[in-house]
Amino acid sequence: MTWLALLAAFAAGSAGRTPAKVFTITISEMAFSAAPTSVVAGDAIEWTNRDVVAHTVTAKNGAWDVTVAPGKTVRITMKSAGTFDYFCRFHPNMTSRIVVKRPKWQHGNG
Amino acid sequence: MRRQIIAGVIATGVVTGAAFAQSAKPSDPEIAHIAYTAGALDVEAAKQALAKSRNPLVRSFAEEMLRDHEAVNRQALDLCKTLNVTPADNDTSKSLTKAAADTRAKLATLDGAAFDRAYVANEIAYHKTVNGALATVLIPSSSNAELRKLLQTGLKLFQGHELHAEHTAAQLK
């Protein structure tokens, strides 16, 4: 297969995909702000910590676990669809949930 | 005159005495002093744990207590400056300080796993007591809206510590 054929195959595979989006969640006063509702696999979420103490964003299923220092932002790409309950390991009373949908171009492809 | 007595602090499984005893509604300067003292005493407890414990779970918890309580106390001092409030020493702060000193002395006699378990058990009891005081006395008694907001956020933070301490205790068994 030539590089032109590879390029054509890639272009065909990419048809119909929308660019990945970046959503924002704020951590403030010991709580995560409301989760975005239209996250699709491949999109990213940024958590910004406005508290004076460090927090973590930790998925219960182990998919991700990142520390967010005070005043800092972390970005995590949602690689797969699913429902992700998450919490702060330092303050386990802080909990939330993110639902990640399958991209439209994947529907029907198993 | 309102009289409120809140449960004592349990140190290494032994009740050492009433930690919060208020003969009247505390003033904002007294509330600020009590809240600051409660945080500073937990920083002292964390320093003792970091000096004595080799357990990674316990050390990680103690580091968090040190970090969080120092950060919140800095915020509390900044707010006091802004509000031109001078924290006022009082019987509750003195009682807390005495109980914490007794606890540190008891914990100092323990080592290894016995220390780890006793430290974490005390952290659960201590945060439970402070959280009870915040919810039932300190927050309802506070007059200044900004002080009240800081105390409310502090309560959520300390409730998180209590839960984390319980998780840590379960992992130590």
PDB file of N, CA and C in Angstrom, chain A residues 28-31 51-55 87 89-93, chain B residues 64 67-68 71 75 149 153 156-157 159-161 163-164 167:
ATOM      1  N   SER A  28     -14.257  24.091  43.840  1.00  0.00           N
ATOM      2  CA  SER A  28     -14.321  25.266  44.696  1.00  0.00           C
ATOM      3  C   SER A  28     -15.132  24.949  45.945  1.00  0.00           C
ATOM      4  N   GLU A  29     -14.658  25.454  47.074  1.00  0.00           N
ATOM      5  CA  GLU A  29     -15.348  25.232  48.348  1.00  0.00           C
ATOM      6  C   GLU A  29     -15.694  23.771  48.555  1.00  0.00           C
ATOM      7  N   MET A  30     -14.696  22.925  48.315  1.00  0.00           N
ATOM      8  CA  MET A  30     -14.811  21.492  48.594  1.00  0.00           C
ATOM      9  C   MET A  30     -15.897  20.792  47.772  1.00  0.00           C
ATOM     10  N   ALA A  31     -16.074  21.236  46.520  1.00  0.00           N
ATOM     11  CA  ALA A  31     -17.066  20.571  45.666  1.00  0.00           C
ATOM     12  C   ALA A  31     -16.643  20.682  44.201  1.00  0.00           C
ATOM     13  N   ASP A  51      -9.573  26.011  45.298  1.00  0.00           N
ATOM     14  CA  ASP A  51      -9.439  25.930  46.757  1.00  0.00           C
ATOM     15  C   ASP A  51      -7.981  26.169  47.174  1.00  0.00           C
ATOM     16  N   VAL A  52      -7.782  26.352  48.487  1.00  0.00           N
ATOM     17  CA  VAL A  52      -6.413  26.563  48.982  1.00  0.00           C
ATOM     18  C   VAL A  52      -5.738  25.232  49.323  1.00  0.00           C
ATOM     19  N   VAL A  53      -6.479  24.137  49.181  1.00  0.00           N
ATOM     20  CA  VAL A  53      -5.907  22.817  49.458  1.00  0.00           C
ATOM     21  C   VAL A  53      -5.898  21.979  48.190  1.00  0.00           C
ATOM     22  N   ALA A  54      -4.972  20.996  48.142  1.00  0.00           N
ATOM     23  CA  ALA A  54      -4.878  20.120  46.965  1.00  0.00           C
ATOM     24  C   ALA A  54      -6.036  19.126  46.946  1.00  0.00           C
ATOM     25  N   HIS A  55      -6.438  18.750  45.752  1.00  0.00           N
ATOM     26  CA  HIS A  55      -7.465  17.719  45.587  1.00  0.00           C
ATOM     27  C   HIS A  55      -6.968  16.696  44.570  1.00  0.00           C
ATOM     28  N   PHE A  87     -14.042  10.798  42.623  1.00  0.00           N
ATOM     29  CA  PHE A  87     -13.995  11.426  43.944  1.00  0.00           C
ATOM     30  C   PHE A  87     -12.616  12.022  44.176  1.00  0.00           C
ATOM     31  N   ARG A  89      -9.431  11.673  46.513  1.00  0.00           N
ATOM     32  CA  ARG A  89      -8.848  10.713  47.469  1.00  0.00           C
ATOM     33  C   ARG A  89      -8.544  11.369  48.810  1.00  0.00           C
ATOM     34  N   PHE A  90      -8.193  12.657  48.788  1.00  0.00           N
ATOM     35  CA  PHE A  90      -7.847  13.342  50.041  1.00  0.00           C
ATOM     36  C   PHE A  90      -9.103  13.645  50.860  1.00  0.00           C
ATOM     37  N   HIS A  91     -10.187  13.944  50.156  1.00  0.00           N
ATOM     38  CA  HIS A  91     -11.444  14.315  50.826  1.00  0.00           C
ATOM     39  C   HIS A  91     -12.568  13.499  50.189  1.00  0.00           C
ATOM     40  N   PRO A  92     -12.728  12.250  50.649  1.00  0.00           N
ATOM     41  CA  PRO A  92     -13.646  11.335  49.934  1.00  0.00           C
ATOM     42  C   PRO A  92     -15.118  11.744  49.984  1.00  0.00           C
ATOM     43  N   ASN A  93     -15.433  12.797  50.733  1.00  0.00           N
ATOM     44  CA  ASN A  93     -16.821  13.293  50.701  1.00  0.00           C
ATOM     45  C   ASN A  93     -17.084  14.110  49.430  1.00  0.00           C
TER      46      ASN A  93
ATOM     47  N   GLU B  64      -1.089  15.160  54.485  1.00  0.00           N
ATOM     48  CA  GLU B  64      -2.299  15.871  54.041  1.00  0.00           C
ATOM     49  C   GLU B  64      -2.833  16.773  55.148  1.00  0.00           C
ATOM     50  N   ARG B  67      -0.589  19.828  55.418  1.00  0.00           N
ATOM     51  CA  ARG B  67      -0.794  20.710  54.262  1.00  0.00           C
ATOM     52  C   ARG B  67      -2.122  21.465  54.370  1.00  0.00           C
ATOM     53  N   ASP B  68      -3.191  20.706  54.597  1.00  0.00           N
ATOM     54  CA  ASP B  68      -4.541  21.293  54.578  1.00  0.00           C
ATOM     55  C   ASP B  68      -4.747  22.263  55.742  1.00  0.00           C
ATOM     56  N   ALA B  71      -2.794  25.440  55.341  1.00  0.00           N
ATOM     57  CA  ALA B  71      -3.374  26.291  54.280  1.00  0.00           C
ATOM     58  C   ALA B  71      -4.627  27.006  54.788  1.00  0.00           C
ATOM     59  N   GLN B  75      -5.370  31.065  55.566  1.00  0.00           N
ATOM     60  CA  GLN B  75      -6.568  31.740  55.043  1.00  0.00           C
ATOM     61  C   GLN B  75      -7.336  32.410  56.191  1.00  0.00           C
ATOM     62  N   LYS B 149     -18.733  31.763  56.270  1.00  0.00           N
ATOM     63  CA  LYS B 149     -18.472  31.045  55.021  1.00  0.00           C
ATOM     64  C   LYS B 149     -17.186  30.218  55.128  1.00  0.00           C
ATOM     65  N   THR B 153     -16.897  26.124  54.835  1.00  0.00           N
ATOM     66  CA  THR B 153     -15.978  25.410  53.941  1.00  0.00           C
ATOM     67  C   THR B 153     -15.052  24.525  54.771  1.00  0.00           C
ATOM     68  N   LYS B 156     -16.702  21.275  55.661  1.00  0.00           N
ATOM     69  CA  LYS B 156     -16.680  20.290  54.562  1.00  0.00           C
ATOM     70  C   LYS B 156     -15.289  19.644  54.444  1.00  0.00           C
ATOM     71  N   LEU B 157     -14.252  20.490  54.613  1.00  0.00           N
ATOM     72  CA  LEU B 157     -12.872  19.990  54.527  1.00  0.00           C
ATOM     73  C   LEU B 157     -12.614  18.977  55.640  1.00  0.00           C
ATOM     74  N   GLN B 159     -14.777  17.285  57.374  1.00  0.00           N
ATOM     75  CA  GLN B 159     -15.591  16.075  57.179  1.00  0.00           C
ATOM     76  C   GLN B 159     -14.878  15.139  56.195  1.00  0.00           C
ATOM     77  N   GLY B 160     -14.214  15.749  55.194  1.00  0.00           N
ATOM     78  CA  GLY B 160     -13.413  14.954  54.254  1.00  0.00           C
ATOM     79  C   GLY B 160     -12.264  14.266  54.974  1.00  0.00           C
ATOM     80  N   HIS B 161     -11.626  14.985  55.899  1.00  0.00           N
ATOM     81  CA  HIS B 161     -10.522  14.398  56.684  1.00  0.00           C
ATOM     82  C   HIS B 161     -11.027  13.229  57.534  1.00  0.00           C
ATOM     83  N   LEU B 163     -13.552  11.275  56.986  1.00  0.00           N
ATOM     84  CA  LEU B 163     -13.813  10.125  56.118  1.00  0.00           C
ATOM     85  C   LEU B 163     -12.496   9.485  55.665  1.00  0.00           C
ATOM     86  N   HIS B 164     -11.530  10.324  55.317  1.00  0.00           N
ATOM     87  CA  HIS B 164     -10.224   9.799  54.887  1.00  0.00           C
ATOM     88  C   HIS B 164      -9.552   9.038  56.022  1.00  0.00           C
ATOM     89  N   HIS B 167     -11.154   5.685  56.265  1.00  0.00           N
ATOM     90  CA  HIS B 167     -10.648   4.787  55.213  1.00  0.00           C
ATOM     91  C   HIS B 167      -9.254   4.275  55.565  1.00  0.00           C
TER      92      HIS B 167
END
